[in-house]
Short mmCIF file of C-alpha atoms and ligand atoms in Angstrom, two decimals:
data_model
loop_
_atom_site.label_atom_id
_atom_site.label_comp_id
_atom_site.label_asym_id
_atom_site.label_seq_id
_atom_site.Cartn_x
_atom_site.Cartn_y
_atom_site.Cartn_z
CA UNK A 30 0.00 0.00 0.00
CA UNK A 31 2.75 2.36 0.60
CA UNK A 32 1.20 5.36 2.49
CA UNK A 33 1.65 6.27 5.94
CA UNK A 34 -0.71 3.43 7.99
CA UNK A 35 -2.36 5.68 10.34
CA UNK A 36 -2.82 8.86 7.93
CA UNK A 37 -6.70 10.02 7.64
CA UNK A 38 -8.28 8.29 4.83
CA UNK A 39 -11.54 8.13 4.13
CA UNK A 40 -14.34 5.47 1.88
CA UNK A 41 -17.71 5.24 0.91
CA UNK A 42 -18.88 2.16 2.49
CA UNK A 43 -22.14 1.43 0.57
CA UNK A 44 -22.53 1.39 -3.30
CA UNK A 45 -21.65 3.86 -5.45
CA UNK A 46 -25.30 5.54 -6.90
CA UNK A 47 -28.45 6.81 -5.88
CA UNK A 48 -29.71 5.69 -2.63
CA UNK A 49 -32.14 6.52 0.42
CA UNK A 50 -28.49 7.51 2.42
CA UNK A 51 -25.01 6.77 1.95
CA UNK A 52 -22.21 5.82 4.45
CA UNK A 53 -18.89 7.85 4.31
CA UNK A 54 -16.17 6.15 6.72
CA UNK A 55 -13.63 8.32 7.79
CA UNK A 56 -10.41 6.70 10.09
CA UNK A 57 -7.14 8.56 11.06
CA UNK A 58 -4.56 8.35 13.96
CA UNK A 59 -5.28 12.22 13.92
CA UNK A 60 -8.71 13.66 12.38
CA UNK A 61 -7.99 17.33 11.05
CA UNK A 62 -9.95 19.73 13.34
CA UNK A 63 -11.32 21.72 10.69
CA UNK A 64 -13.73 18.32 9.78
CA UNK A 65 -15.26 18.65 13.46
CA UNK A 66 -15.69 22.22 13.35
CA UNK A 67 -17.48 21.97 10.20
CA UNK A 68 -19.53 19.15 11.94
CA UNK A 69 -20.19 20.99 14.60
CA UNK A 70 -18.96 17.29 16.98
CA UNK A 71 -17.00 17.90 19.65
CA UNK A 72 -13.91 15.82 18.81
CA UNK A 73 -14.05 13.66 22.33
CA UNK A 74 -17.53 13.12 22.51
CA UNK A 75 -18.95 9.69 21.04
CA UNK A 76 -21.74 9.83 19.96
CA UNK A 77 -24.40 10.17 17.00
CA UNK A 78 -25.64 13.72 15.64
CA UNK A 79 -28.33 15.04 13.49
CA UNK A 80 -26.33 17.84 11.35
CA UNK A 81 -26.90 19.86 8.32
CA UNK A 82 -23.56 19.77 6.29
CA UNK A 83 -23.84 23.32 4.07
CA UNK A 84 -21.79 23.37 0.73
CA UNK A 85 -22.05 26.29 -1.81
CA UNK A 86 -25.68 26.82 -2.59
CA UNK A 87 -27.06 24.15 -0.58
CA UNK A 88 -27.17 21.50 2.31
CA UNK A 89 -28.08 18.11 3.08
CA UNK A 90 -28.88 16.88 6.62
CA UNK A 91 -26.74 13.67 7.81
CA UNK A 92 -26.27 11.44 10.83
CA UNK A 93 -23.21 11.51 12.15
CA UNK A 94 -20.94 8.87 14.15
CA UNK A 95 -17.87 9.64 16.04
CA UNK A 96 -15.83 7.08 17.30
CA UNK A 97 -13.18 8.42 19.39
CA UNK A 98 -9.57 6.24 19.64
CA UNK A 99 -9.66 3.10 20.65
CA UNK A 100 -13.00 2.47 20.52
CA UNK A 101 -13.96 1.82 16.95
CA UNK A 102 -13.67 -0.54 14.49
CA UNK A 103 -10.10 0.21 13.17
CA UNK A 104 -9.48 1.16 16.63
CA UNK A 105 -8.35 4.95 15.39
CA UNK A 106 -10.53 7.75 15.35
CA UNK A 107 -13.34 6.88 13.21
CA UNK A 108 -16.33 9.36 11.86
CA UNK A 109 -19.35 7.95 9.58
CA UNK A 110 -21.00 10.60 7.93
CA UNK A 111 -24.40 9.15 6.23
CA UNK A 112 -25.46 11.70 3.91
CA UNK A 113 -28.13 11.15 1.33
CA UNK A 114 -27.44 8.78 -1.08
CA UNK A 115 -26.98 11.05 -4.13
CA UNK A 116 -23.79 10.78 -6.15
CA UNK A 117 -23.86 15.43 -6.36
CA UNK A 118 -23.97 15.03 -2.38
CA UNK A 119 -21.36 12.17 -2.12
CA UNK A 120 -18.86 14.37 -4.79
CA UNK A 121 -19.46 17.47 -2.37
CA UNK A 122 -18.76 15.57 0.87
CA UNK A 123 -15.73 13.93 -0.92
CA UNK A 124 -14.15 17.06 -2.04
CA UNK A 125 -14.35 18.42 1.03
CA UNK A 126 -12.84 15.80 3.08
CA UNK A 127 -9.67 15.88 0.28
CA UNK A 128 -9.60 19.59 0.80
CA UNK A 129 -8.84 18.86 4.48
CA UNK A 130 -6.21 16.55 3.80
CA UNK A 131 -7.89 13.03 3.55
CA UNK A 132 -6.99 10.35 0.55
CA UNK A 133 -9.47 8.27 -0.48
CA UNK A 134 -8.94 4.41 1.21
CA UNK A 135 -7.62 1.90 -0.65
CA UNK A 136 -9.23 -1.80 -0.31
CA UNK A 137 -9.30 -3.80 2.74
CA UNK A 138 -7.21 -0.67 4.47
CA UNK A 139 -9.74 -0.27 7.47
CA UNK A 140 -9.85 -3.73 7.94
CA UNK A 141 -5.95 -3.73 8.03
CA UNK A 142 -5.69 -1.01 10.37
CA UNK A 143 -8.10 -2.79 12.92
CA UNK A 144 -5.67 -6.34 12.26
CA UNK A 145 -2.65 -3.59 12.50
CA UNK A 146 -4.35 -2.23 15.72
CA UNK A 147 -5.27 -5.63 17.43
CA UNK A 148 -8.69 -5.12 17.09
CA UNK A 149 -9.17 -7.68 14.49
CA UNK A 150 -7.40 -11.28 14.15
CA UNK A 151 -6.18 -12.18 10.16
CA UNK A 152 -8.80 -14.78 9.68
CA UNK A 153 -11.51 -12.53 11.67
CA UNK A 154 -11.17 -9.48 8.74
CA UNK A 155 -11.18 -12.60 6.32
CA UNK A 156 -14.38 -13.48 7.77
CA UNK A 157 -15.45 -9.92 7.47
CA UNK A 158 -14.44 -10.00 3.76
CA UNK A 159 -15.92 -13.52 2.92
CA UNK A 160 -18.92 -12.31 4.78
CA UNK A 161 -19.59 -9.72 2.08
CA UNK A 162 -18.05 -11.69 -1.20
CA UNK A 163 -20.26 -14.63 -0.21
CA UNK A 164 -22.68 -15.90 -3.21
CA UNK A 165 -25.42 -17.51 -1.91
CA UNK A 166 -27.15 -18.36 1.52
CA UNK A 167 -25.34 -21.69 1.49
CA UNK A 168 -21.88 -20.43 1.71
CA UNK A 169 -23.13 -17.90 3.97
CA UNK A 170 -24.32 -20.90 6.33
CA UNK A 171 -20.68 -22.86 5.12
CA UNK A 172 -18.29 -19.93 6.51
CA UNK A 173 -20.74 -19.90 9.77
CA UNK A 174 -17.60 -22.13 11.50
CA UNK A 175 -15.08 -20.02 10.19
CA UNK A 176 -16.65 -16.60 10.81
CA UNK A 177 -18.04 -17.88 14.75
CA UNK A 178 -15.08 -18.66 16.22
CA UNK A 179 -15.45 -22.73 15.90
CA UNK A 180 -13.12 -23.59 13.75
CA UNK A 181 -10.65 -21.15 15.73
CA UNK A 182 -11.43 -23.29 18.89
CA UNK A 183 -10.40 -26.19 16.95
CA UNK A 184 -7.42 -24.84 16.19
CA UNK A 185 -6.78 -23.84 19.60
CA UNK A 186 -7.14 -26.90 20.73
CA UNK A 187 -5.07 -28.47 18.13
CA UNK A 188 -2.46 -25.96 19.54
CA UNK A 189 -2.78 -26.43 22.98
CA UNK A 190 -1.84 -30.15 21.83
CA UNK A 191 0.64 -29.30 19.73
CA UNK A 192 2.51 -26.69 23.05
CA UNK A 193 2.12 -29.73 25.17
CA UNK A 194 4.09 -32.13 22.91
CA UNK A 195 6.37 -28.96 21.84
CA UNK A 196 7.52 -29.05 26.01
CA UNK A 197 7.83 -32.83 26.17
CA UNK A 198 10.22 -33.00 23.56
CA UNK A 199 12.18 -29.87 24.49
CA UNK A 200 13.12 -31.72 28.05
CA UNK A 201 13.65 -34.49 26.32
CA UNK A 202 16.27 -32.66 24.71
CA UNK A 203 17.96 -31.95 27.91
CA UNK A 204 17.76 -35.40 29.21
CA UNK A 205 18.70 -37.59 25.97
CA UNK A 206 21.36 -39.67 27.84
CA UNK A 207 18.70 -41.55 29.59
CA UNK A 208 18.22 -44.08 27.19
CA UNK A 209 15.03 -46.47 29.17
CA UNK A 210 13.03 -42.45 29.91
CA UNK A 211 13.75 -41.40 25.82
CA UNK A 212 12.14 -45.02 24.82
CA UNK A 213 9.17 -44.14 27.16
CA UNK A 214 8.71 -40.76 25.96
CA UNK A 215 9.32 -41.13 22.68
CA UNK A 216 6.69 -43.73 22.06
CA UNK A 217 4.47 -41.77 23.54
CA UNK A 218 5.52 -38.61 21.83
CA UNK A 219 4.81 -40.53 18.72
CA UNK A 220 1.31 -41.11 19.73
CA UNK A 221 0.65 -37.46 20.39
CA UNK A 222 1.94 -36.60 17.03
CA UNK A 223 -0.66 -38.88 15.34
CA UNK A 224 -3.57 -37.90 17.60
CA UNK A 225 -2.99 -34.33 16.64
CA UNK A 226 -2.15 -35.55 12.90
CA UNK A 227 -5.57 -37.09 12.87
CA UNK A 228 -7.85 -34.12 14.39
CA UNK A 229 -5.57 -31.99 11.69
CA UNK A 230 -6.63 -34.62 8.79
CA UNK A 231 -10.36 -34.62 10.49
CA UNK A 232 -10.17 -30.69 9.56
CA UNK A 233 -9.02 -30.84 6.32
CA UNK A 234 -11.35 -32.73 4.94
CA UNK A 235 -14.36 -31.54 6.82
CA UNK A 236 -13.46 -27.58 4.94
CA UNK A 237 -12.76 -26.39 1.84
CA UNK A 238 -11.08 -23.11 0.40
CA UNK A 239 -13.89 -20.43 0.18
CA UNK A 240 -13.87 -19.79 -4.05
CA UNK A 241 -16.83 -17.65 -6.04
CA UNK A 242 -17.79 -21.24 -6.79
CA UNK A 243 -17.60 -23.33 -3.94
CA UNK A 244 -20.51 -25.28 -3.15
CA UNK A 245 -21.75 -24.32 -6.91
CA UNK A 246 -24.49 -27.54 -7.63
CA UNK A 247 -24.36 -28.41 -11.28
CA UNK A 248 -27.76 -29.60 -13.00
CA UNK A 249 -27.11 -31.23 -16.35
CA UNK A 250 -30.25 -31.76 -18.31
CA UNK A 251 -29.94 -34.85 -20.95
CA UNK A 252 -32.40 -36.61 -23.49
CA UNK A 253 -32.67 -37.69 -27.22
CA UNK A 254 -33.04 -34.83 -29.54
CA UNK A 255 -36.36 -32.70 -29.91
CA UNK A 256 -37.65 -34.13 -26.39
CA UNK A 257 -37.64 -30.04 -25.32
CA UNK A 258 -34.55 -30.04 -23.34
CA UNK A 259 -33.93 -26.25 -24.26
CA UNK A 260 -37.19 -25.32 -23.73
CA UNK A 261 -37.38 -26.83 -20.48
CA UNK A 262 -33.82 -25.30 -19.74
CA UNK A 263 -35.60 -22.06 -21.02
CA UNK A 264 -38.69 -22.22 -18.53
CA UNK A 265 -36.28 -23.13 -15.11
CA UNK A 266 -33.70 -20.37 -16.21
CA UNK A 267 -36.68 -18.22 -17.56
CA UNK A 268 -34.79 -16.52 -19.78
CA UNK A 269 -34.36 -17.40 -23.62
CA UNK A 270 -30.57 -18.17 -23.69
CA UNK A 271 -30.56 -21.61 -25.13
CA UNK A 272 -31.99 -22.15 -29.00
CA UNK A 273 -34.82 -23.88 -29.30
CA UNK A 274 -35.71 -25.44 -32.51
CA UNK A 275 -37.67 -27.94 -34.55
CA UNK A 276 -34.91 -29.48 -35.94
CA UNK A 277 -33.42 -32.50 -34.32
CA UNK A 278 -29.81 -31.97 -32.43
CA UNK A 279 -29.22 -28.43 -32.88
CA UNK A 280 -27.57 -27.41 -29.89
CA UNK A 281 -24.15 -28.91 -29.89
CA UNK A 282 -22.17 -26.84 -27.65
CA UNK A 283 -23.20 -27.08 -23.90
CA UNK A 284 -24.87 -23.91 -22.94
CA UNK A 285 -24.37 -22.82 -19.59
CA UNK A 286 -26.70 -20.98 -17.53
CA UNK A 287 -26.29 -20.22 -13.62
CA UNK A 288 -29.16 -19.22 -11.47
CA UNK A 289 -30.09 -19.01 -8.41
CA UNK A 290 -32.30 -21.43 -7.11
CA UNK A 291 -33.22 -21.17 -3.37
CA UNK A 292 -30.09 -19.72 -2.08
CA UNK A 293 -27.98 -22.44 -4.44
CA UNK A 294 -25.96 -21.70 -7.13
CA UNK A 295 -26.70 -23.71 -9.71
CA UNK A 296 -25.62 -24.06 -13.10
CA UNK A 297 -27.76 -26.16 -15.43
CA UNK A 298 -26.15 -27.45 -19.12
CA UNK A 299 -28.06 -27.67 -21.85
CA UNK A 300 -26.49 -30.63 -23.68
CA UNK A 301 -26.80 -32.40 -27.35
CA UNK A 302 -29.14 -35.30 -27.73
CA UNK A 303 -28.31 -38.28 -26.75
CA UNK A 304 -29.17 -40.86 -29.52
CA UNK A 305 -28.19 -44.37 -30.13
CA UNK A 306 -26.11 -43.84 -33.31
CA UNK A 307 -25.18 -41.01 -35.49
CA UNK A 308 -22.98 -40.51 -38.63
CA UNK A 309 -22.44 -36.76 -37.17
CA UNK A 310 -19.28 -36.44 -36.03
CA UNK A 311 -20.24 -33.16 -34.53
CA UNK A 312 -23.33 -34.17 -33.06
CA UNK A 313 -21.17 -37.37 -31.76
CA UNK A 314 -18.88 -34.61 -29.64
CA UNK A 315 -21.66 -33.47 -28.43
CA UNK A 316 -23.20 -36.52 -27.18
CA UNK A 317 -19.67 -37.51 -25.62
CA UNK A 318 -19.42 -33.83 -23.85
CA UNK A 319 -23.61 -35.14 -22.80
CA UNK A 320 -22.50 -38.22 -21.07
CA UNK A 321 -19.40 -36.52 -19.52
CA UNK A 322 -21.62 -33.29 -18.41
CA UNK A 323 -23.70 -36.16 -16.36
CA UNK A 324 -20.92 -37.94 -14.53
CA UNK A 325 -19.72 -34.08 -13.26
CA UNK A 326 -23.53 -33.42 -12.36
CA UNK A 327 -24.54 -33.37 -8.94
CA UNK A 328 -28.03 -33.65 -10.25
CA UNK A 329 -29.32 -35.41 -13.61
CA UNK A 330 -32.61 -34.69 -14.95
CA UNK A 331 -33.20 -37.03 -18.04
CA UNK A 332 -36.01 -36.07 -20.33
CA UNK A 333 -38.44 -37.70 -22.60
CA UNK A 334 -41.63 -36.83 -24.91
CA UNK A 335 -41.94 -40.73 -25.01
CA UNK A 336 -44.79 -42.07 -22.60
CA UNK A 337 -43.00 -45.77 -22.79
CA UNK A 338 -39.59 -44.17 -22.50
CA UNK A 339 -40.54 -42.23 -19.58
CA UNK A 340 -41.71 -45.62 -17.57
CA UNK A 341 -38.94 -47.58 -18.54
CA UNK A 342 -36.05 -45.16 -17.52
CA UNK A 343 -34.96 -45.23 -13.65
CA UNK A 344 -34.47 -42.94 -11.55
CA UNK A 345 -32.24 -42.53 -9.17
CA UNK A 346 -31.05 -40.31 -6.28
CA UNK A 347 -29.08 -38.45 -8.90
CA UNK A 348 -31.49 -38.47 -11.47
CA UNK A 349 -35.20 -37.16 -12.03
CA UNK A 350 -37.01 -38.73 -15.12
CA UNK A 351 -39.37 -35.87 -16.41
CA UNK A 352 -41.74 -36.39 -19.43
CA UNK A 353 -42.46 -33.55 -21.24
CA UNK A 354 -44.96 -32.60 -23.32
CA UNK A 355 -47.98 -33.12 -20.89
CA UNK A 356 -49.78 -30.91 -23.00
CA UNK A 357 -50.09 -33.72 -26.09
CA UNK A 358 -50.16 -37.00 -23.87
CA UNK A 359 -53.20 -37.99 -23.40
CA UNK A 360 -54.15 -40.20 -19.98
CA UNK A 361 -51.12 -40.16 -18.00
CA UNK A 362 -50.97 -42.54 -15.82
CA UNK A 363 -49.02 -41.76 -12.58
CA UNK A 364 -45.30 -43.38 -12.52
CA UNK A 365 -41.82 -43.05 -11.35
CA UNK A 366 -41.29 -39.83 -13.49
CA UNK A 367 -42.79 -36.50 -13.32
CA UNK A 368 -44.93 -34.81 -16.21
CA UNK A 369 -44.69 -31.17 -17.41
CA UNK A 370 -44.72 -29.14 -20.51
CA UNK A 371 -41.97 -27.15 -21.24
CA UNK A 372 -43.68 -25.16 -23.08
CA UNK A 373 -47.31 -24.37 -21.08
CA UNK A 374 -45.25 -24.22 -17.79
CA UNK A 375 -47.45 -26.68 -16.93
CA UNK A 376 -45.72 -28.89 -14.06
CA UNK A 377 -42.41 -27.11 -14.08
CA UNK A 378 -43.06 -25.36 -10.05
CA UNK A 379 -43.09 -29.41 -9.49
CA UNK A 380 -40.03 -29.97 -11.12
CA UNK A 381 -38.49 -26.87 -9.22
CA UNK A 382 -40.00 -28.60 -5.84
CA UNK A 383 -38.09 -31.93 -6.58
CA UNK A 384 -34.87 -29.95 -7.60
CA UNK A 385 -35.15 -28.31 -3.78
CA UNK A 386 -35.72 -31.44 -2.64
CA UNK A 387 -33.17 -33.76 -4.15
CA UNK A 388 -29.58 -34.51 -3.21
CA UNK A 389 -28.96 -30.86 -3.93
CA UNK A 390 -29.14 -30.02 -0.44
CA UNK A 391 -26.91 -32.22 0.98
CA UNK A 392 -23.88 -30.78 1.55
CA UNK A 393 -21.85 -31.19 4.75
CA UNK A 394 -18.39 -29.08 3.32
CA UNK A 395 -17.56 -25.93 5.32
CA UNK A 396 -15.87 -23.15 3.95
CA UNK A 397 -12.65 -21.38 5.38
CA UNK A 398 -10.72 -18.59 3.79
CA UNK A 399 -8.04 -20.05 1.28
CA UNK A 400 -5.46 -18.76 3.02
CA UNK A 401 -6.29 -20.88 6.72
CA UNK A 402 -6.71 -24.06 4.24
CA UNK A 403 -3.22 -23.84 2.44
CA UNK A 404 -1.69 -23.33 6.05
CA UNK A 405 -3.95 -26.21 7.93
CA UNK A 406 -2.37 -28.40 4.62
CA UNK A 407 0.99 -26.83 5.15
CA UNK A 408 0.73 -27.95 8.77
CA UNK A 409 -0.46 -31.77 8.04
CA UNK A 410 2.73 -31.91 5.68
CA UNK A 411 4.73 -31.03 8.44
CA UNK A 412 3.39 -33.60 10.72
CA UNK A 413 3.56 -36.12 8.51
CA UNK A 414 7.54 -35.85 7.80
CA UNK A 415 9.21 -39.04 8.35
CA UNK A 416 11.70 -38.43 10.88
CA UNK A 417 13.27 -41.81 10.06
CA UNK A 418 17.14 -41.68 10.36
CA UNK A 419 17.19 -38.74 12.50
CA UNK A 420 17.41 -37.71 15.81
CA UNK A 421 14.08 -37.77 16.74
CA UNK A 422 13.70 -35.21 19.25
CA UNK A 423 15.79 -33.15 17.57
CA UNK A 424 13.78 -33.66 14.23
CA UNK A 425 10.22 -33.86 16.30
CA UNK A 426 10.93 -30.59 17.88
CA UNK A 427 11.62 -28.71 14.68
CA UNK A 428 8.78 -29.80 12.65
CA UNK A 429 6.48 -29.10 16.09
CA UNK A 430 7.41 -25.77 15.97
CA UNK A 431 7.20 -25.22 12.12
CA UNK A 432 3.43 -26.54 12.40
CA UNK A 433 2.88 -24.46 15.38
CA UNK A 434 4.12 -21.24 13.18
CA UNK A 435 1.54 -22.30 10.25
CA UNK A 436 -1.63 -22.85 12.58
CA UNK A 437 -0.63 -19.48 14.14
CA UNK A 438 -0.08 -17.84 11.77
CA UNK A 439 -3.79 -18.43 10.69
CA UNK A 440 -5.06 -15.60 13.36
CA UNK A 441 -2.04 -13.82 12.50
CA UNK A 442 0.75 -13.20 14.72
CA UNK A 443 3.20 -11.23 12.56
CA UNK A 444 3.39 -7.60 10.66
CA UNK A 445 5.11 -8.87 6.93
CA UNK A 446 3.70 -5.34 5.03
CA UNK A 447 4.01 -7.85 1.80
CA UNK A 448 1.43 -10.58 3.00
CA UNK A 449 -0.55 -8.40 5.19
CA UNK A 450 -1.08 -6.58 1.89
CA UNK A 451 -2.00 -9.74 -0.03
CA UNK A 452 -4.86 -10.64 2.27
CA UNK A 453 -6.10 -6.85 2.65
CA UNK A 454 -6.20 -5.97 -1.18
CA UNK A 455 -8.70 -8.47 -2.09
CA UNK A 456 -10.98 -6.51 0.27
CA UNK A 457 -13.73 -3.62 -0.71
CA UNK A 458 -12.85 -0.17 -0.77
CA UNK A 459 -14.89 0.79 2.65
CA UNK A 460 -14.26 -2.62 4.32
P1 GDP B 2 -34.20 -30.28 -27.54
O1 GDP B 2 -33.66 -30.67 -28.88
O2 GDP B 2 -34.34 -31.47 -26.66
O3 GDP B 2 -33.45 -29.18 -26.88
O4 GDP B 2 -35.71 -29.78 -27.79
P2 GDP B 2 -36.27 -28.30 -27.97
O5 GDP B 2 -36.41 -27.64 -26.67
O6 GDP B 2 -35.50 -27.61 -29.04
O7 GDP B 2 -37.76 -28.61 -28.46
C1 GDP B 2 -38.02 -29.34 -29.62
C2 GDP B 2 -39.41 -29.01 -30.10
O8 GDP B 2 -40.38 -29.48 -29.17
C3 GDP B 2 -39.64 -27.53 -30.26
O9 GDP B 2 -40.43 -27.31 -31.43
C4 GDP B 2 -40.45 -27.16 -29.02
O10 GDP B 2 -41.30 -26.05 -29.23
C5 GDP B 2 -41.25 -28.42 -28.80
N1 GDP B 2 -41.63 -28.55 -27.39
C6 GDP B 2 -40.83 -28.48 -26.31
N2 GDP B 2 -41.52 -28.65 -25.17
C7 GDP B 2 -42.82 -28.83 -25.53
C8 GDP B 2 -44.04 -29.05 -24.81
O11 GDP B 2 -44.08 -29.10 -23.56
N3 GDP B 2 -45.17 -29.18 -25.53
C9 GDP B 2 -45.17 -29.11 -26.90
N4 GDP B 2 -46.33 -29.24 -27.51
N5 GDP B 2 -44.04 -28.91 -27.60
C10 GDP B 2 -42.86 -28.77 -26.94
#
C-alpha cells in the first residue's frame, strides 16, 4: 500500500449511486480539526448527531458517528457521515474531506488497520471480507464455523496439543542420555503426534477453500433430440438463452446458464441429444461432452416426450425422469417420473420442488478462507515428515514448531507489510 498506515483516509462504504443515504467512513490516527468544526462534533464526545452539512448553494442533513480512539472498528478515530445517497452530495462531501487533507482508502485498508491495531485477528477481517463476497445463503451458512469462532477453537485446541508435545520434547532434549526415559517418551511422543495428525486430517477434509464457486451444484439436463430439453432449460432459467428449434440436435455446444435457485448456485447445461447412433461427427462430440456433463452433475434430470420411454427409464437419487410434453399426452398414468410441458409451464413449479428437494441439499463441506486451508495443509505436511534416520527429538521438535508457526499464523501473529497486503487488497474499498 505504501502510504503512511495511520494517515486520515476516508471510503464510501455502501454502493456507489443513488440511494435513500449513503455511508462515508472516515479513520485517522489524527482527524484534522477543521472536519469537526465543520460538523459541529466535539472531537471527544462519542456519539451520533443530526447535522446539516452546508456546501455552496445548498445542504443536506446527515447522521453523524464519532468514534473516538480506541473504541472503533479500526481502533483509530473513526467518523461515519451518512449523507443522502446522491452521487452530487457524495462528490461534495468527498471534495471536502480531500480539501482537508484526507486520501481516499484503498481496499481492505480499514480492515488492516483494525488487524494492525489488534482489534481484528487475520482470519476474523477474512471473515469480514468472505462475509460480504459470499454468493449464496449456502456459503453464507458454510463460513458460519469459520466466521463464529469454531473452527478457531479447533485450532486452539489443536495448539494447545501441539505446546504440550512442543515441552515434552524440548526436556527431552535436555535429558537424551537416559536411554530407558527417551524409549518411554518417545513412544508416547509418537502417539501425540498422530492424535494431533488425525484431528488436523479430520479438519481438512471436513473444509474447503472459500472460491466464487464453492458449493456451486451443477444440474445437467440430458435426453434424445427434440424431447424439449432447451425449452425446459428455457422455462427453469426463464430466460431465452438456449436455442430452441424444430430441428433435431441443434444445440451442440453445452450452454451454460447459472441461477439461483433457493439460495444455491446452480448451473444447469443444456447438452446435445443423446441418440443411439449417429454418422455426425459433430453431433457425436456433443453426445460424448452429454455423457461426460452427467458424470460431473450433482443432479441429472433425463427427459423424454416418449410415454414408454418415460416408464422404462430409472431414476435414481441423482437423477429425475421428467416427461415432457404433458400438453399432447393424453391419460397419463401416474409413474416413477414427473410430467410437465416445457412449453405451457405446466408442471415445471413441481419440477423446481423436486430440484429443492433432491440430493442438492446435501452438503456437509464448510468453507474457510483459502489462506487458513493452504496453512492447515501446510501444517499436516509437516506432521507427517518421516523423521526416520534422524534424531528424533531433535527432528520432532523442529517440525512441532514449524506446524505451530503455520496454525498461528492463521489468526495472524506477525506484521510482513508484503502478506498483510496480499490478504487486505482483495478486500472492498470501505471494508
Ligand atoms: P431439444 O432438442 O431437446 O433441446 O428440444 P427443444 O427444446 O429444441 O424442443 C423441440 C421441439 O419441441 C420444439 O419445437 C419445441 O417447441 C417443442 N416442445 C418443447 N416442449 C414442448 C411441450 O411441452 N409441448 C409441446 N407441444 N411442444 C414442446
Amino acid at each position: 500500500m505504501g502510504h503512511k498506515s495511520s494517515s486520515p483516509i476516508y471510503a464510501l462504504g455502501s454502493p456507489l449511486g443513488r440511494s435513500a443515504l449513503a455511508v462515508i467512513r472516515v479513520s485517522g490516527e489524527k482527524i484534522p480539526d477543521a472536519i469537526f468544526a465543520k460538523l459541529s462534533v466535539l472531537k471527544e464526545e462519542r456519539g451520533l448527531f443530526v447535522r446539516r452539512l452546508a456546501f455552496e448553494g445548498f445542504g443536506d442533513a446527515c447522521l453523524v458517528l464519532n468514534f473516538p480512539a480506541p473504541l472503533s472498528y479500526t481502533g483509530e478515530h473513526m467518523l461515519e457521515i451518512h449523507p443522502h445517497g446522491n452521487p452530487a452530495v457524495l462528490s461534495e462531501v468527498f471534495s471536502w474531506l480531500e480539501e482537508e487533507g484526507l486520501r481516499e482508502a484503498e481496499a481492505g485498508e480499514f480492515s488492516k488497520r483494525a488487524y494492525l491495531n489488534s482489534k481484528l485477528s487475520l482470519s476474523e477481517a477474512e471473515g469480514v471480507a468472505l462475509g460480504i463476497e459470499a454468493e449464496s445463503r449456502e456459503q453464507l451458512a458454510a463460513l458460519e464455523d469459520f466466521r463464529g469462532g469454531v473452527l478457531g477453537e479447533k485450532i486452539n485446541l489443536l495448539l494447545d496439543g501441539l505446546e504440550g508435545l512442543l515441552v515434552r520434547v524440548e526436556s527431552q532434549l535436555d535429558f537424551s542420555d537416559e536411554e530407558g526415559v527417551a524409549e518411554v517418551e518417545s513412544a508416547e511422543i509418537k502417539n501425540g503426534l498422530l492424535s494431533a495428525l488425525s484431528d488436523l486430517e479430520l479438519l481438512i477434509k471436513n473444509y474447503m477453500p472459500f472460491e466464487k464457486d464453492s458449493l456451486k451444484k451443477k444440474i445437467v439436463l440430458i435426453g434424445r433430440p427434440n424431447v424439449g430439453k432447451s425449452s425446459l432449460f428455457n422455462a427453469l432459467v426463464e430466460e431465452n438463452v438456449a436455442i430452441v428449434s424444430a430441428m433435431a440436435g441443434t444445440t451442440r455446444d453445452i450452454v451454460r446458464k447459472r441461477v439461483a435457485m433457493a439460495g444455491f448456485d446452480v448451473e444447469i447445461e443444456d447438452t446435445a441429444g443423446l441418440r443411439d447412433q449417429t454418422e455426425d461427427e459433430i453431433e457425436k462430440e456433443g453426445m460424448r461432452l452429454a455423457k461426460e456433463a452427467a458424470e460431473k452433475a450433482d443432479l441429472v434430470i433425463h427427459i423424454t416426450d416418449n410415454k414408454e420411454e418415460a416408464s422404462l427409464l430409472k431414476p435414481s437419487e441423482k437423477t429425475l425422469i421428467v416427461l415432457n410434453k404433458r400438453d399432447l399426452h393424453k391419460n397419463l398414468s401416474s409413474g416413477a417420473y414427473l410430467s410437465l410441458s416445457a412449453v405451457t409451464r405446466d408442471g415445471v413449479s413441481d419440477l423446481l420442488d423436486k430440484i429443492q428437494e433432491s440430493s442438492l441439499k446435501v452438503s456437509s463441506k464448510k468453507l474457510v478462507s483459502e489462506r487458513t486451508y493452504k496453512k492447515l495443509v501446510a501444517a499436516k505436511g509437516l506432521l507427517t515428515t518421516d523423521p526416520l534416520g534422524r534424531d528424533f527429538f531433535e527432528f520432532t521438535a523442529q517440525i512441532l514448531r514449524d506446524s505451530l508457526q503455520e496454525l498461528r499464523d492463521i489468526y495472524g501473529d506477525f506484521d510482513n507489510e508484503k502478506i498483510l497486503d496480499q490478504i487486505f487488497d482483495k478486500f472492498c474499498i470501505g471494508k
